[in-house]
Amino acid sequence: MSSAAWTAWEGADPVRPPAGPLLSVRDLQVRFVTRDRTVHAVNGVSFDLDAGQTLGLVGESGSGKSVTSLALLGLLPRRTAQIPAGEVRFADEDLLHAPESRLRQVRGNDVAMVFQDPMTSLNPVLTVGRQLTETLRTHLAMDKQQARDAAADLLDRVGIPDPRRRLREYPHQFSGGMRQRVMIAMAIACRPRVLIADEPTTALDVTIQAQILELLRGLVETERMGLLLITHDLGVVAGVCERTAVMYAGRIVETGPTADLFARPRHPYTLGLLRSVPRLDAGSDLPLAPIPGSPRDLTDAPSACAFAPRCAYATDESRERLPVLTPVDGDRDHLVACWNPVSDAQRVSSA
Amino acid sequence: MTADLVVVEDLQVHFPIRTGALLGRTTGAVRAVDGVSLSIRKGETLGLVGESGSGKTTTGRALLRLVEPTGGRVTFDGVDVLALRGEELRKLRRRMQMVFQDPYSSLNPRRNVANLVGEPLRVHGIASGRALDTRVTELLDLVGLPRNAGARYPHEFSGGQRQRIGLARAVALDPDLVVADEPVSALDVSIQAQILNLLGDLQQRLDLTYLFIAHDLAVVRHVADRIAVMYLGTIVELATAPALVGRPLHPYSRALLSAVPIPDPRVEAVRERIILRGDIPSPAAPPPGCRFHTRCPFRQATRCDTEIPALREVRPGHTVACHWAEEIEAGRIRPAQPAAALAADG
């Protein structure tokens, strides 16, 4: 019976096996419109994610990284959020225009999400076991006993000791790290092909963060999931993600293989971010170079480089025309949206 | 060697746990701070790091008597802080100020910035009228806020600017000691660096001594001269910042340092991670013996679970509370499971 969902899905599209990337986002735009103002939160975001891949979406508050992830699964507030343009395809299926009933299936089975604060995503008056088995019974049509066994197995897989006893406990009886493990267990219950983790470790202590990141790394490997990791922490990205996309003011300003992007940041904002975080392995004599000013508000649709007012490399062109992602030195894997990208020589001399 | 501005000896802060219908019976205590000893030298920055529940914030507050210690001694510039009452305490507090984590909730939203920054000066009767205005303008300059900021309200400012307002308030009375409790952790990374630089700048110009409390070891490493690591209400290690980060001796410090992500994929790919098992135990029922023994990968069959390790000087200026620090450092004691195996069963 557990294959029912799969049959239905295959029935819907019997001929074409999923081609192209597993998750593909093209030119996504999100606006929040209220009576007195409009906020242009996401202004043309594109990326691909494949099975077994990890993509880090990095940005500061207001950069649009979380809004992007919510838009993928139709989780934005319908009252205020508008998606005027863009395309989101999961296994070649258009998600932006899918009906809510279909989205609900996708959210449970194919694409799962983990949020920053596990306490607000768990129901405080139901046992953890009840919440987990409910997921399994709804989405995989298991019977009670099967679901109980599967739930215990899941808790065990995410590293929760004594899983059978823990299933009978309530969320408040779990520590922050353990709750996040429960959330991950729920998210992977239906073996999703993509996991979106939005600041999954931001509320946790660093030793617990290390445990959760280790768990996520392991899951990507064993389950061959695609992982979209949304975070403000460059260190987390460096340790977990193969590819990184840096967001600023609702746009991806630089993207590439993590190793390359960190070693040779081309966008002045990426360089600025890297220079403004203290590194544990650097001496304190290395001064921090903060990025001056603060991000602008997003009331207007972008018509120029949004970072220009804070940028030492800005030119007249930066202040007039919107830069688009273009290959760095012909490298089609490393893209930067900047009229005056930082060259290797400039980077060394400015250090 | 410079003189100590603050000396803390065996500081304890226990919060009673009350139960019963009217919460009348005391049935236990949360040992938030349980025997902390440290000194802060004039002009230095002492970093106090630890995870949530380690007691670092309570320690900072107890120094200023924002919470009452239940035991121990705190001496500030030769004065016994815990013996002071009323007016004497108020006078001493002028010399010890605090900066809080959340610049959103620590500023009264109904007061304009000039009012907020001038408040300590008015309360302590130091300046009024035109002198007050002049001093407020000076303070705004000092923390890098525009002069017209005075007439505006906290909500008109970004997080970083609000933290500047908090700093202006803290230094208004020309204090000797500033206890900064997670002053940058609520800020975006591009803004954090601005505030960290400002803190350094103020320290130099105003001759400040900092107790810098934070969970982010990379930030503490950057600002602190010496670092104390707290775990479950006690200090487990204290050393100069380079020594603590470069050659940590306590197994907890090692694990903590290895867990800090480094924004460099090349470093992240090769570094050894010590993944601790389990969570920090409850400070209401701390484990016997060494408090870290329940999670320690180097735990030994003897002493660890029975005998509380004393904080002892293992190298000059480097103190650690671990029975086996020397053996671990020399490699004579290996972790119970190799780091990789620990990680695998995560």
PDB file of C-alpha atoms in Angstrom, chain A residues 23-254:
ATOM      1  CA  LEU A  23      14.835  21.161  -8.499  1.00  0.00           C
ATOM      2  CA  SER A  24      15.120  24.082 -10.829  1.00  0.00           C
ATOM      3  CA  VAL A  25      14.306  27.706 -10.040  1.00  0.00           C
ATOM      4  CA  ARG A  26      14.270  30.337 -12.764  1.00  0.00           C
ATOM      5  CA  ASP A  27      13.980  34.084 -12.380  1.00  0.00           C
ATOM      6  CA  LEU A  28      11.825  33.823  -9.257  1.00  0.00           C
ATOM      7  CA  GLN A  29      10.299  37.051  -8.030  1.00  0.00           C
ATOM      8  CA  VAL A  30       8.377  37.663  -4.833  1.00  0.00           C
ATOM      9  CA  ARG A  31       6.699  40.856  -3.723  1.00  0.00           C
ATOM     10  CA  PHE A  32       4.865  41.634  -0.534  1.00  0.00           C
ATOM     11  CA  VAL A  33       2.098  44.105  -1.132  1.00  0.00           C
ATOM     12  CA  THR A  34       0.258  45.809   1.678  1.00  0.00           C
ATOM     13  CA  ARG A  35      -1.933  48.872   1.599  1.00  0.00           C
ATOM     14  CA  ASP A  36       0.864  51.323   2.281  1.00  0.00           C
ATOM     15  CA  ARG A  37       3.851  49.715   0.705  1.00  0.00           C
ATOM     16  CA  THR A  38       5.387  47.109  -1.530  1.00  0.00           C
ATOM     17  CA  VAL A  39       8.505  45.180  -0.643  1.00  0.00           C
ATOM     18  CA  HIS A  40      10.479  43.600  -3.454  1.00  0.00           C
ATOM     19  CA  ALA A  41      11.814  40.680  -1.447  1.00  0.00           C
ATOM     20  CA  VAL A  42      13.054  38.394  -4.207  1.00  0.00           C
ATOM     21  CA  ASN A  43      14.060  39.901  -7.534  1.00  0.00           C
ATOM     22  CA  GLY A  44      14.959  37.207 -10.018  1.00  0.00           C
ATOM     23  CA  VAL A  45      16.564  34.199  -8.383  1.00  0.00           C
ATOM     24  CA  SER A  46      17.696  31.169 -10.389  1.00  0.00           C
ATOM     25  CA  PHE A  47      19.425  27.983  -9.282  1.00  0.00           C
ATOM     26  CA  ASP A  48      19.438  24.216  -9.780  1.00  0.00           C
ATOM     27  CA  LEU A  49      19.752  21.433  -7.261  1.00  0.00           C
ATOM     28  CA  ASP A  50      20.414  17.796  -8.067  1.00  0.00           C
ATOM     29  CA  ALA A  51      20.154  14.588  -6.069  1.00  0.00           C
ATOM     30  CA  GLY A  52      23.022  14.208  -3.627  1.00  0.00           C
ATOM     31  CA  GLN A  53      24.003  17.851  -4.049  1.00  0.00           C
ATOM     32  CA  THR A  54      24.269  20.486  -1.359  1.00  0.00           C
ATOM     33  CA  LEU A  55      23.646  24.104  -2.192  1.00  0.00           C
ATOM     34  CA  GLY A  56      24.158  26.835   0.408  1.00  0.00           C
ATOM     35  CA  LEU A  57      22.038  29.937   0.084  1.00  0.00           C
ATOM     36  CA  VAL A  58      23.854  32.597   2.106  1.00  0.00           C
ATOM     37  CA  GLY A  59      22.714  36.052   3.003  1.00  0.00           C
ATOM     38  CA  GLU A  60      21.978  38.448   5.797  1.00  0.00           C
ATOM     39  CA  SER A  61      18.560  39.314   7.164  1.00  0.00           C
ATOM     40  CA  GLY A  62      16.366  40.754   4.445  1.00  0.00           C
ATOM     41  CA  SER A  63      18.380  39.226   1.620  1.00  0.00           C
ATOM     42  CA  GLY A  64      15.405  37.119   0.553  1.00  0.00           C
ATOM     43  CA  LYS A  65      16.899  33.690   1.236  1.00  0.00           C
ATOM     44  CA  SER A  66      14.059  32.437   3.438  1.00  0.00           C
ATOM     45  CA  VAL A  67      11.364  33.979   1.268  1.00  0.00           C
ATOM     46  CA  THR A  68      12.872  32.137  -1.695  1.00  0.00           C
ATOM     47  CA  SER A  69      12.658  28.811   0.099  1.00  0.00           C
ATOM     48  CA  LEU A  70       9.074  29.409   1.221  1.00  0.00           C
ATOM     49  CA  ALA A  71       8.063  30.383  -2.303  1.00  0.00           C
ATOM     50  CA  LEU A  72       9.375  27.073  -3.655  1.00  0.00           C
ATOM     51  CA  LEU A  73       6.739  25.159  -1.756  1.00  0.00           C
ATOM     52  CA  GLY A  74       3.903  27.655  -1.881  1.00  0.00           C
ATOM     53  CA  LEU A  75       4.252  28.494   1.799  1.00  0.00           C
ATOM     54  CA  LEU A  76       4.085  32.269   1.496  1.00  0.00           C
ATOM     55  CA  PRO A  77       1.107  34.113   2.988  1.00  0.00           C
ATOM     56  CA  ARG A  78      -1.429  34.301   0.190  1.00  0.00           C
ATOM     57  CA  ARG A  79      -2.872  37.574   1.364  1.00  0.00           C
ATOM     58  CA  THR A  80       0.236  39.679   0.855  1.00  0.00           C
ATOM     59  CA  ALA A  81       2.719  37.694  -1.202  1.00  0.00           C
ATOM     60  CA  GLN A  82       2.719  37.879  -4.980  1.00  0.00           C
ATOM     61  CA  ILE A  83       4.873  35.936  -7.376  1.00  0.00           C
ATOM     62  CA  PRO A  84       4.753  38.071 -10.527  1.00  0.00           C
ATOM     63  CA  ALA A  85       7.290  36.002 -12.442  1.00  0.00           C
ATOM     64  CA  GLY A  86       9.463  32.965 -12.305  1.00  0.00           C
ATOM     65  CA  GLU A  87       9.439  29.243 -12.535  1.00  0.00           C
ATOM     66  CA  VAL A  88       9.911  26.508  -9.961  1.00  0.00           C
ATOM     67  CA  ARG A  89      10.166  22.970 -11.294  1.00  0.00           C
ATOM     68  CA  PHE A  90      10.563  19.840  -9.241  1.00  0.00           C
ATOM     69  CA  ALA A  91      11.375  16.778 -11.336  1.00  0.00           C
ATOM     70  CA  ASP A  92      10.070  18.722 -14.312  1.00  0.00           C
ATOM     71  CA  GLU A  93       6.767  19.497 -12.670  1.00  0.00           C
ATOM     72  CA  ASP A  94       5.704  23.131 -12.392  1.00  0.00           C
ATOM     73  CA  LEU A  95       5.232  23.843  -8.683  1.00  0.00           C
ATOM     74  CA  LEU A  96       4.350  27.518  -8.843  1.00  0.00           C
ATOM     75  CA  HIS A  97       1.083  26.802 -10.613  1.00  0.00           C
ATOM     76  CA  ALA A  98       0.311  23.480  -8.985  1.00  0.00           C
ATOM     77  CA  PRO A  99      -2.937  23.274  -7.005  1.00  0.00           C
ATOM     78  CA  GLU A 100      -2.694  23.286  -3.221  1.00  0.00           C
ATOM     79  CA  SER A 101      -3.686  19.617  -3.020  1.00  0.00           C
ATOM     80  CA  ARG A 102      -0.758  18.638  -5.222  1.00  0.00           C
ATOM     81  CA  LEU A 103       1.608  20.913  -3.288  1.00  0.00           C
ATOM     82  CA  ARG A 104       0.592  19.216  -0.066  1.00  0.00           C
ATOM     83  CA  GLN A 105       1.640  15.867  -1.557  1.00  0.00           C
ATOM     84  CA  VAL A 106       4.924  17.268  -2.771  1.00  0.00           C
ATOM     85  CA  ARG A 107       5.657  18.861   0.590  1.00  0.00           C
ATOM     86  CA  GLY A 108       5.161  15.643   2.440  1.00  0.00           C
ATOM     87  CA  ASN A 109       6.698  13.187   0.053  1.00  0.00           C
ATOM     88  CA  ASP A 110       9.205  14.764  -2.247  1.00  0.00           C
ATOM     89  CA  VAL A 111      10.437  18.011  -0.761  1.00  0.00           C
ATOM     90  CA  ALA A 112      10.692  18.442   3.000  1.00  0.00           C
ATOM     91  CA  MET A 113      11.589  21.429   5.126  1.00  0.00           C
ATOM     92  CA  VAL A 114      13.338  21.958   8.433  1.00  0.00           C
ATOM     93  CA  PHE A 115      13.087  25.338  10.118  1.00  0.00           C
ATOM     94  CA  GLN A 116      15.188  27.249  12.604  1.00  0.00           C
ATOM     95  CA  ASP A 117      12.991  26.845  15.618  1.00  0.00           C
ATOM     96  CA  PRO A 118      11.807  23.272  16.104  1.00  0.00           C
ATOM     97  CA  MET A 119       9.551  24.182  19.032  1.00  0.00           C
ATOM     98  CA  THR A 120       7.208  26.215  16.878  1.00  0.00           C
ATOM     99  CA  SER A 121       6.943  23.454  14.273  1.00  0.00           C
ATOM    100  CA  LEU A 122       6.068  20.689  16.734  1.00  0.00           C
ATOM    101  CA  ASN A 123       2.675  20.340  18.353  1.00  0.00           C
ATOM    102  CA  PRO A 124       3.276  20.713  22.112  1.00  0.00           C
ATOM    103  CA  VAL A 125       0.256  18.678  23.195  1.00  0.00           C
ATOM    104  CA  LEU A 126       0.956  15.567  21.134  1.00  0.00           C
ATOM    105  CA  THR A 127       3.686  13.047  21.818  1.00  0.00           C
ATOM    106  CA  VAL A 128       6.564  12.963  19.395  1.00  0.00           C
ATOM    107  CA  GLY A 129       5.564   9.421  18.468  1.00  0.00           C
ATOM    108  CA  ARG A 130       2.041  10.504  17.605  1.00  0.00           C
ATOM    109  CA  GLN A 131       3.297  13.299  15.361  1.00  0.00           C
ATOM    110  CA  LEU A 132       5.785  11.071  13.606  1.00  0.00           C
ATOM    111  CA  THR A 133       3.440   8.150  13.074  1.00  0.00           C
ATOM    112  CA  GLU A 134       0.750  10.492  11.794  1.00  0.00           C
ATOM    113  CA  THR A 135       3.104  11.661   9.069  1.00  0.00           C
ATOM    114  CA  LEU A 136       3.961   8.102   8.159  1.00  0.00           C
ATOM    115  CA  ARG A 137       0.378   6.918   8.149  1.00  0.00           C
ATOM    116  CA  THR A 138      -0.880   9.852   6.091  1.00  0.00           C
ATOM    117  CA  HIS A 139       1.822   9.894   3.485  1.00  0.00           C
ATOM    118  CA  LEU A 140       2.923   6.287   3.299  1.00  0.00           C
ATOM    119  CA  ALA A 141      -0.369   4.653   4.304  1.00  0.00           C
ATOM    120  CA  MET A 142       1.232   2.481   6.974  1.00  0.00           C
ATOM    121  CA  ASP A 143      -0.769   0.749   9.665  1.00  0.00           C
ATOM    122  CA  LYS A 144      -0.283   1.551  13.342  1.00  0.00           C
ATOM    123  CA  GLN A 145       2.343  -1.046  14.081  1.00  0.00           C
ATOM    124  CA  GLN A 146       4.345  -0.422  10.919  1.00  0.00           C
ATOM    125  CA  ALA A 147       4.318   3.293  11.629  1.00  0.00           C
ATOM    126  CA  ARG A 148       5.504   2.781  15.210  1.00  0.00           C
ATOM    127  CA  ASP A 149       8.385   0.631  14.071  1.00  0.00           C
ATOM    128  CA  ALA A 150       9.296   3.030  11.306  1.00  0.00           C
ATOM    129  CA  ALA A 151       9.138   5.997  13.706  1.00  0.00           C
ATOM    130  CA  ALA A 152      11.469   4.307  16.182  1.00  0.00           C
ATOM    131  CA  ASP A 153      13.798   3.484  13.326  1.00  0.00           C
ATOM    132  CA  LEU A 154      13.774   7.118  12.192  1.00  0.00           C
ATOM    133  CA  LEU A 155      14.613   8.462  15.643  1.00  0.00           C
ATOM    134  CA  ASP A 156      17.419   5.969  15.797  1.00  0.00           C
ATOM    135  CA  ARG A 157      18.730   7.122  12.422  1.00  0.00           C
ATOM    136  CA  VAL A 158      18.869  10.753  13.505  1.00  0.00           C
ATOM    137  CA  GLY A 159      20.819   9.761  16.591  1.00  0.00           C
ATOM    138  CA  ILE A 160      18.219   9.865  19.336  1.00  0.00           C
ATOM    139  CA  PRO A 161      19.080   7.268  21.977  1.00  0.00           C
ATOM    140  CA  ASP A 162      16.378   4.978  23.386  1.00  0.00           C
ATOM    141  CA  PRO A 163      13.919   5.764  20.559  1.00  0.00           C
ATOM    142  CA  ARG A 164      10.987   3.616  21.730  1.00  0.00           C
ATOM    143  CA  ARG A 165      10.805   5.399  25.074  1.00  0.00           C
ATOM    144  CA  ARG A 166      11.333   8.817  23.462  1.00  0.00           C
ATOM    145  CA  LEU A 167       8.370   8.257  21.129  1.00  0.00           C
ATOM    146  CA  ARG A 168       6.080   8.418  24.156  1.00  0.00           C
ATOM    147  CA  GLU A 169       7.441  11.811  25.250  1.00  0.00           C
ATOM    148  CA  TYR A 170       6.265  15.336  24.466  1.00  0.00           C
ATOM    149  CA  PRO A 171       8.337  17.947  22.616  1.00  0.00           C
ATOM    150  CA  HIS A 172       9.071  19.933  25.790  1.00  0.00           C
ATOM    151  CA  GLN A 173      10.846  16.908  27.210  1.00  0.00           C
ATOM    152  CA  PHE A 174      13.426  17.146  24.436  1.00  0.00           C
ATOM    153  CA  SER A 175      16.383  19.525  24.415  1.00  0.00           C
ATOM    154  CA  GLY A 176      16.810  22.001  21.544  1.00  0.00           C
ATOM    155  CA  GLY A 177      19.233  19.769  19.681  1.00  0.00           C
ATOM    156  CA  MET A 178      17.061  16.688  20.176  1.00  0.00           C
ATOM    157  CA  ARG A 179      13.996  18.588  18.950  1.00  0.00           C
ATOM    158  CA  GLN A 180      15.837  19.554  15.818  1.00  0.00           C
ATOM    159  CA  ARG A 181      16.686  15.868  15.352  1.00  0.00           C
ATOM    160  CA  VAL A 182      12.987  15.057  15.693  1.00  0.00           C
ATOM    161  CA  MET A 183      12.197  17.656  13.031  1.00  0.00           C
ATOM    162  CA  ILE A 184      14.777  16.136  10.735  1.00  0.00           C
ATOM    163  CA  ALA A 185      13.368  12.669  11.425  1.00  0.00           C
ATOM    164  CA  MET A 186       9.924  13.930  10.417  1.00  0.00           C
ATOM    165  CA  ALA A 187      11.305  15.639   7.360  1.00  0.00           C
ATOM    166  CA  ILE A 188      13.051  12.520   6.104  1.00  0.00           C
ATOM    167  CA  ALA A 189      10.212  10.184   7.103  1.00  0.00           C
ATOM    168  CA  CYS A 190       8.922   9.894   3.551  1.00  0.00           C
ATOM    169  CA  ARG A 191      12.398   9.772   2.032  1.00  0.00           C
ATOM    170  CA  PRO A 192      12.135  13.140   0.313  1.00  0.00           C
ATOM    171  CA  ARG A 193      14.375  13.798  -2.626  1.00  0.00           C
ATOM    172  CA  VAL A 194      15.035  17.377  -1.593  1.00  0.00           C
ATOM    173  CA  LEU A 195      15.482  18.732   1.925  1.00  0.00           C
ATOM    174  CA  ILE A 196      15.284  22.462   2.480  1.00  0.00           C
ATOM    175  CA  ALA A 197      16.882  23.435   5.776  1.00  0.00           C
ATOM    176  CA  ASP A 198      16.347  27.062   6.765  1.00  0.00           C
ATOM    177  CA  GLU A 199      18.888  28.080   9.427  1.00  0.00           C
ATOM    178  CA  PRO A 200      18.579  24.619  10.992  1.00  0.00           C
ATOM    179  CA  THR A 201      21.319  25.195  13.561  1.00  0.00           C
ATOM    180  CA  THR A 202      21.098  28.906  14.251  1.00  0.00           C
ATOM    181  CA  ALA A 203      19.237  28.462  17.539  1.00  0.00           C
ATOM    182  CA  LEU A 204      21.598  25.741  18.740  1.00  0.00           C
ATOM    183  CA  ASP A 205      24.835  25.731  20.681  1.00  0.00           C
ATOM    184  CA  VAL A 206      27.948  25.159  18.675  1.00  0.00           C
ATOM    185  CA  THR A 207      28.653  21.619  19.917  1.00  0.00           C
ATOM    186  CA  ILE A 208      25.040  20.690  19.127  1.00  0.00           C
ATOM    187  CA  GLN A 209      25.285  22.475  15.778  1.00  0.00           C
ATOM    188  CA  ALA A 210      28.241  20.245  14.960  1.00  0.00           C
ATOM    189  CA  GLN A 211      26.106  17.169  15.709  1.00  0.00           C
ATOM    190  CA  ILE A 212      23.254  18.327  13.477  1.00  0.00           C
ATOM    191  CA  LEU A 213      25.517  19.302  10.586  1.00  0.00           C
ATOM    192  CA  GLU A 214      27.215  15.914  10.816  1.00  0.00           C
ATOM    193  CA  LEU A 215      23.778  14.307  10.649  1.00  0.00           C
ATOM    194  CA  LEU A 216      22.777  16.340   7.588  1.00  0.00           C
ATOM    195  CA  ARG A 217      26.048  15.550   5.817  1.00  0.00           C
ATOM    196  CA  GLY A 218      25.463  11.857   6.500  1.00  0.00           C
ATOM    197  CA  LEU A 219      21.875  11.963   5.251  1.00  0.00           C
ATOM    198  CA  VAL A 220      22.824  13.624   1.983  1.00  0.00           C
ATOM    199  CA  GLU A 221      25.277  10.823   1.412  1.00  0.00           C
ATOM    200  CA  THR A 222      23.174   7.830   2.425  1.00  0.00           C
ATOM    201  CA  GLU A 223      19.799   9.036   1.116  1.00  0.00           C
ATOM    202  CA  ARG A 224      21.137  10.832  -1.959  1.00  0.00           C
ATOM    203  CA  MET A 225      18.994  13.813  -1.066  1.00  0.00           C
ATOM    204  CA  GLY A 226      19.456  17.233  -2.549  1.00  0.00           C
ATOM    205  CA  LEU A 227      20.038  19.664   0.320  1.00  0.00           C
ATOM    206  CA  LEU A 228      19.263  23.354   0.100  1.00  0.00           C
ATOM    207  CA  LEU A 229      20.851  24.876   3.191  1.00  0.00           C
ATOM    208  CA  ILE A 230      19.844  28.410   3.992  1.00  0.00           C
ATOM    209  CA  THR A 231      22.092  30.190   6.433  1.00  0.00           C
ATOM    210  CA  HIS A 232      23.808  33.428   7.357  1.00  0.00           C
ATOM    211  CA  ASP A 233      26.857  31.540   8.604  1.00  0.00           C
ATOM    212  CA  LEU A 234      29.702  31.326   6.098  1.00  0.00           C
ATOM    213  CA  GLY A 235      31.445  28.760   8.277  1.00  0.00           C
ATOM    214  CA  VAL A 236      28.488  26.390   8.084  1.00  0.00           C
ATOM    215  CA  VAL A 237      28.400  26.694   4.300  1.00  0.00           C
ATOM    216  CA  ALA A 238      32.128  26.095   4.041  1.00  0.00           C
ATOM    217  CA  GLY A 239      31.786  22.852   5.957  1.00  0.00           C
ATOM    218  CA  VAL A 240      28.643  21.434   4.382  1.00  0.00           C
ATOM    219  CA  CYS A 241      27.925  22.767   0.899  1.00  0.00           C
ATOM    220  CA  GLU A 242      29.525  21.874  -2.410  1.00  0.00           C
ATOM    221  CA  ARG A 243      28.020  24.919  -4.046  1.00  0.00           C
ATOM    222  CA  THR A 244      27.217  28.338  -2.653  1.00  0.00           C
ATOM    223  CA  ALA A 245      24.967  31.164  -3.757  1.00  0.00           C
ATOM    224  CA  VAL A 246      25.330  34.534  -2.045  1.00  0.00           C
ATOM    225  CA  MET A 247      22.204  36.669  -1.882  1.00  0.00           C
ATOM    226  CA  TYR A 248      21.891  40.407  -1.452  1.00  0.00           C
ATOM    227  CA  ALA A 249      18.690  42.446  -1.646  1.00  0.00           C
ATOM    228  CA  GLY A 250      16.694  39.611  -3.169  1.00  0.00           C
ATOM    229  CA  ARG A 251      19.185  38.619  -5.855  1.00  0.00           C
ATOM    230  CA  ILE A 252      21.949  36.085  -6.145  1.00  0.00           C
ATOM    231  CA  VAL A 253      25.060  38.198  -6.558  1.00  0.00           C
ATOM    232  CA  GLU A 254      27.593  35.397  -6.809  1.00  0.00           C
TER     233      GLU A 254
END
